[in-house]
mmCIF file of C-alpha atoms in Angstrom:
data_model
loop_
_atom_site.group_PDB
_atom_site.id
_atom_site.type_symbol
_atom_site.label_atom_id
_atom_site.label_comp_id
_atom_site.label_asym_id
_atom_site.label_seq_id
_atom_site.Cartn_x
_atom_site.Cartn_y
_atom_site.Cartn_z
ATOM 1 C CA MET A 1 -0.368 0.197 0.541
ATOM 2 C CA ALA A 2 1.247 3.627 -0.838
ATOM 3 C CA THR A 3 1.704 6.041 1.264
ATOM 4 C CA THR A 4 2.073 10.086 0.734
ATOM 5 C CA LYS A 5 3.983 12.534 2.975
ATOM 6 C CA THR A 6 2.723 16.662 1.980
ATOM 7 C CA LEU A 7 5.755 18.627 -0.405
ATOM 8 C CA ILE A 8 2.162 21.758 -0.649
ATOM 9 C CA SER A 9 0.281 22.410 1.514
ATOM 10 C CA GLU A 10 -3.570 23.482 0.645
ATOM 11 C CA SER A 11 -3.111 27.165 2.372
ATOM 12 C CA GLU A 12 0.353 27.326 0.334
ATOM 13 C CA ILE A 13 -1.774 26.675 -2.867
ATOM 14 C CA LYS A 14 -4.591 28.785 -1.823
ATOM 15 C CA GLU A 15 -2.233 31.313 -1.439
ATOM 16 C CA ARG A 16 0.004 30.888 -5.074
ATOM 17 C CA ILE A 17 -3.232 30.713 -6.716
ATOM 18 C CA ALA A 18 -4.171 34.160 -5.462
ATOM 19 C CA SER A 19 -0.742 35.626 -6.535
ATOM 20 C CA LEU A 20 -0.681 34.053 -10.485
ATOM 21 C CA ALA A 21 -4.326 35.163 -10.612
ATOM 22 C CA ALA A 22 -3.221 37.965 -10.043
ATOM 23 C CA GLU A 23 -0.234 38.072 -12.677
ATOM 24 C CA ILE A 24 -2.276 36.562 -15.031
ATOM 25 C CA GLU A 25 -4.713 39.758 -15.250
ATOM 26 C CA ARG A 26 -1.864 42.865 -14.534
ATOM 27 C CA ASP A 27 -0.398 40.994 -18.591
ATOM 28 C CA TYR A 28 -3.932 41.331 -19.748
ATOM 29 C CA PRO A 29 -5.149 45.069 -18.379
ATOM 30 C CA HIS A 30 -7.453 45.841 -22.119
ATOM 31 C CA THR A 31 -7.875 42.160 -22.953
ATOM 32 C CA ASP A 32 -11.745 41.853 -22.900
ATOM 33 C CA GLU A 33 -11.402 38.547 -22.472
ATOM 34 C CA ILE A 34 -9.410 35.510 -21.413
ATOM 35 C CA HIS A 35 -10.088 31.704 -22.265
ATOM 36 C CA LEU A 36 -8.267 29.403 -19.974
ATOM 37 C CA VAL A 37 -8.540 26.067 -20.949
ATOM 38 C CA ALA A 38 -7.532 23.266 -18.689
ATOM 39 C CA VAL A 39 -6.029 19.980 -19.119
ATOM 40 C CA LEU A 40 -8.231 17.072 -17.858
ATOM 41 C CA LYS A 41 -8.395 15.284 -15.428
ATOM 42 C CA GLY A 42 -5.772 17.028 -13.075
ATOM 43 C CA GLY A 43 -5.835 20.376 -14.186
ATOM 44 C CA PHE A 44 -9.538 20.732 -13.347
ATOM 45 C CA MET A 45 -9.154 22.179 -8.890
ATOM 46 C CA PHE A 46 -6.313 24.287 -10.163
ATOM 47 C CA MET A 47 -8.319 25.821 -13.054
ATOM 48 C CA ALA A 48 -11.613 25.543 -10.418
ATOM 49 C CA ASP A 49 -9.685 28.084 -8.146
ATOM 50 C CA LEU A 50 -7.932 29.470 -10.599
ATOM 51 C CA VAL A 51 -10.711 31.603 -12.097
ATOM 52 C CA ARG A 52 -12.972 31.784 -8.658
ATOM 53 C CA ALA A 53 -9.596 34.442 -8.229
ATOM 54 C CA MET A 54 -10.195 35.928 -11.573
ATOM 55 C CA SER A 55 -12.556 38.710 -12.939
ATOM 56 C CA HIS A 56 -15.458 38.362 -14.670
ATOM 57 C CA ARG A 57 -13.551 38.417 -18.200
ATOM 58 C CA VAL A 58 -12.954 34.806 -18.061
ATOM 59 C CA THR A 59 -13.955 32.156 -20.070
ATOM 60 C CA MET A 60 -13.213 28.330 -19.241
ATOM 61 C CA ASP A 61 -13.384 24.872 -21.410
ATOM 62 C CA PHE A 62 -11.082 21.713 -21.639
ATOM 63 C CA MET A 63 -9.507 19.117 -23.105
ATOM 64 C CA ALA A 64 -8.488 15.824 -22.644
ATOM 65 C CA VAL A 65 -4.865 14.269 -23.447
ATOM 66 C CA SER A 66 -2.914 11.561 -22.512
ATOM 67 C CA SER A 67 0.383 10.424 -22.897
ATOM 68 C CA TYR A 68 0.753 8.168 -18.731
ATOM 69 C CA GLY A 69 -2.030 5.966 -18.919
ATOM 70 C CA LYS A 70 -2.051 4.058 -15.069
ATOM 71 C CA GLY A 71 1.960 4.602 -15.408
ATOM 72 C CA THR A 72 4.229 6.713 -12.794
ATOM 73 C CA THR A 73 6.324 7.482 -16.306
ATOM 74 C CA SER A 74 4.820 9.453 -19.296
ATOM 75 C CA THR A 75 4.471 7.086 -22.975
ATOM 76 C CA GLY A 76 5.957 10.074 -24.794
ATOM 77 C CA GLN A 77 3.505 9.356 -26.924
ATOM 78 C CA VAL A 78 0.375 12.264 -26.800
ATOM 79 C CA ARG A 79 -2.748 11.290 -27.423
ATOM 80 C CA VAL A 80 -5.871 14.010 -27.581
ATOM 81 C CA LEU A 81 -8.628 12.111 -25.907
ATOM 82 C CA LYS A 82 -11.716 15.139 -25.882
ATOM 83 C CA ASP A 83 -10.603 18.683 -27.788
ATOM 84 C CA LEU A 84 -12.433 21.647 -26.982
ATOM 85 C CA ASP A 85 -15.964 22.481 -27.626
ATOM 86 C CA SER A 86 -14.862 26.782 -28.578
ATOM 87 C CA SER A 87 -13.118 27.835 -31.316
ATOM 88 C CA LEU A 88 -10.011 29.767 -30.503
ATOM 89 C CA GLU A 89 -9.097 32.121 -33.396
ATOM 90 C CA GLY A 90 -8.933 35.984 -31.764
ATOM 91 C CA ARG A 91 -8.669 34.619 -28.233
ATOM 92 C CA HIS A 92 -6.329 35.147 -25.786
ATOM 93 C CA ILE A 93 -6.104 31.344 -24.050
ATOM 94 C CA ILE A 94 -3.903 30.080 -21.066
ATOM 95 C CA ILE A 95 -3.324 26.229 -21.130
ATOM 96 C CA VAL A 96 -3.824 25.875 -17.738
ATOM 97 C CA GLU A 97 -2.149 22.458 -16.654
ATOM 98 C CA ASP A 98 -1.990 20.723 -13.094
ATOM 99 C CA ILE A 99 1.995 19.484 -14.012
ATOM 100 C CA VAL A 100 4.741 20.583 -16.654
ATOM 101 C CA ASP A 101 7.157 17.194 -16.200
ATOM 102 C CA THR A 102 9.084 15.906 -19.641
ATOM 103 C CA GLY A 103 7.373 18.744 -20.930
ATOM 104 C CA LEU A 104 6.234 16.528 -24.365
ATOM 105 C CA THR A 105 2.336 17.561 -23.628
ATOM 106 C CA LEU A 106 2.646 20.777 -23.038
ATOM 107 C CA HIS A 107 4.745 21.532 -26.085
ATOM 108 C CA TYR A 108 2.091 19.183 -28.445
ATOM 109 C CA LEU A 109 -0.653 20.877 -26.865
ATOM 110 C CA GLN A 110 0.777 24.487 -27.646
ATOM 111 C CA ASP A 111 1.513 23.840 -31.401
ATOM 112 C CA ILE A 112 -1.988 22.383 -31.847
ATOM 113 C CA LEU A 113 -3.784 25.219 -29.905
ATOM 114 C CA LYS A 114 -1.331 27.612 -31.529
ATOM 115 C CA ALA A 115 -2.401 26.391 -35.163
ATOM 116 C CA ARG A 116 -6.288 27.775 -34.123
ATOM 117 C CA ALA A 117 -5.567 31.252 -34.768
ATOM 118 C CA PRO A 118 -6.000 32.222 -31.026
ATOM 119 C CA ASN A 119 -4.196 36.431 -30.438
ATOM 120 C CA SER A 120 -1.719 34.324 -27.561
ATOM 121 C CA VAL A 121 -1.159 31.321 -26.256
ATOM 122 C CA LYS A 122 0.141 31.039 -22.652
ATOM 123 C CA THR A 123 0.257 28.648 -20.198
ATOM 124 C CA ALA A 124 0.089 28.834 -16.267
ATOM 125 C CA CYS A 125 1.355 25.427 -14.528
ATOM 126 C CA LEU A 126 0.503 24.477 -11.174
ATOM 127 C CA LEU A 127 3.948 22.405 -11.251
ATOM 128 C CA SER A 128 6.839 22.262 -12.717
ATOM 129 C CA LYS A 129 9.259 19.768 -13.008
ATOM 130 C CA PRO A 130 12.590 21.325 -15.024
ATOM 131 C CA SER A 131 15.502 18.974 -13.549
ATOM 132 C CA ARG A 132 12.922 15.564 -16.330
ATOM 133 C CA ARG A 133 12.168 18.519 -19.190
ATOM 134 C CA LYS A 134 13.021 16.711 -22.541
ATOM 135 C CA VAL A 135 11.976 19.189 -24.650
ATOM 136 C CA ASP A 136 12.060 23.177 -24.108
ATOM 137 C CA VAL A 137 9.114 24.157 -23.409
ATOM 138 C CA VAL A 138 7.463 27.899 -22.454
ATOM 139 C CA VAL A 139 5.459 27.616 -19.019
ATOM 140 C CA ASP A 140 4.597 31.355 -18.235
ATOM 141 C CA TYR A 141 2.781 30.916 -15.300
ATOM 142 C CA ILE A 142 4.425 28.662 -13.025
ATOM 143 C CA GLY A 143 2.504 27.702 -9.153
ATOM 144 C CA PHE A 144 6.063 25.815 -7.947
ATOM 145 C CA THR A 145 9.135 24.324 -9.173
ATOM 146 C CA ILE A 146 9.701 21.028 -7.648
ATOM 147 C CA GLU A 147 11.985 17.834 -7.486
ATOM 148 C CA ASP A 148 11.718 15.005 -9.303
ATOM 149 C CA HIS A 149 9.302 12.921 -7.661
ATOM 150 C CA PHE A 150 6.379 11.746 -7.655
ATOM 151 C CA VAL A 151 3.147 13.238 -7.208
ATOM 152 C CA VAL A 152 -0.567 13.075 -6.129
ATOM 153 C CA GLY A 153 -3.104 15.189 -4.647
ATOM 154 C CA TYR A 154 -5.457 18.989 -5.182
ATOM 155 C CA GLY A 155 -5.981 16.560 -8.625
ATOM 156 C CA LEU A 156 -3.197 14.683 -9.945
ATOM 157 C CA ASP A 157 -3.617 10.970 -9.636
ATOM 158 C CA TYR A 158 -1.899 7.255 -9.337
ATOM 159 C CA ALA A 159 -4.060 5.573 -11.302
ATOM 160 C CA GLU A 160 -6.915 7.625 -10.778
ATOM 161 C CA LYS A 161 -6.603 7.324 -7.018
ATOM 162 C CA TYR A 162 -5.656 10.445 -4.936
ATOM 163 C CA ARG A 163 -7.278 13.483 -7.049
ATOM 164 C CA ASN A 164 -9.479 14.503 -4.089
ATOM 165 C CA LEU A 165 -6.802 15.555 -1.443
ATOM 166 C CA PRO A 166 -6.157 18.626 -0.817
ATOM 167 C CA TYR A 167 -2.350 19.140 -1.178
ATOM 168 C CA ILE A 168 0.401 17.355 -2.961
ATOM 169 C CA ALA A 169 2.263 15.056 -1.630
ATOM 170 C CA ILE A 170 4.672 12.927 -2.656
ATOM 171 C CA LEU A 171 3.713 9.156 -3.338
ATOM 172 C CA GLU A 172 5.520 6.497 -1.082
ATOM 173 C CA GLN A 173 5.657 3.061 -2.697
#
């Protein structure tokens, strides 16, 4: 049976998300709308709290992609499981990711979303693991930079478990 060890507390997450929301809104002072695209399933909690910390000019959509399957390491192959419901043309887009690890999934997403003619594409991630990068990928808003641990909680899972934890924890086998 796996156990968890708290890495980032619930209060630390809430405080950092409020800061990220303020940073994003400062960067778009004259924009009528900021369109957030959450990457499911892991990014849903982060986006829910992020949009609640932002103004009324936020719209949302969701994508589901997979590069992990049921394991703890990325396969390196990204599959789109659910595409967007709305057009991105002429919009300011922020991809909302739970974690950027190898960068392969995010790089793929950035490329396919930029091809849909938005005004801009930026990325916000709750967690970044730069030591695991396989590709050079731009992340504009980073909640926390962490070491190379397999983490769960706050939307992140292991085999669909632990998403409901209100904090980020290291999964110890």
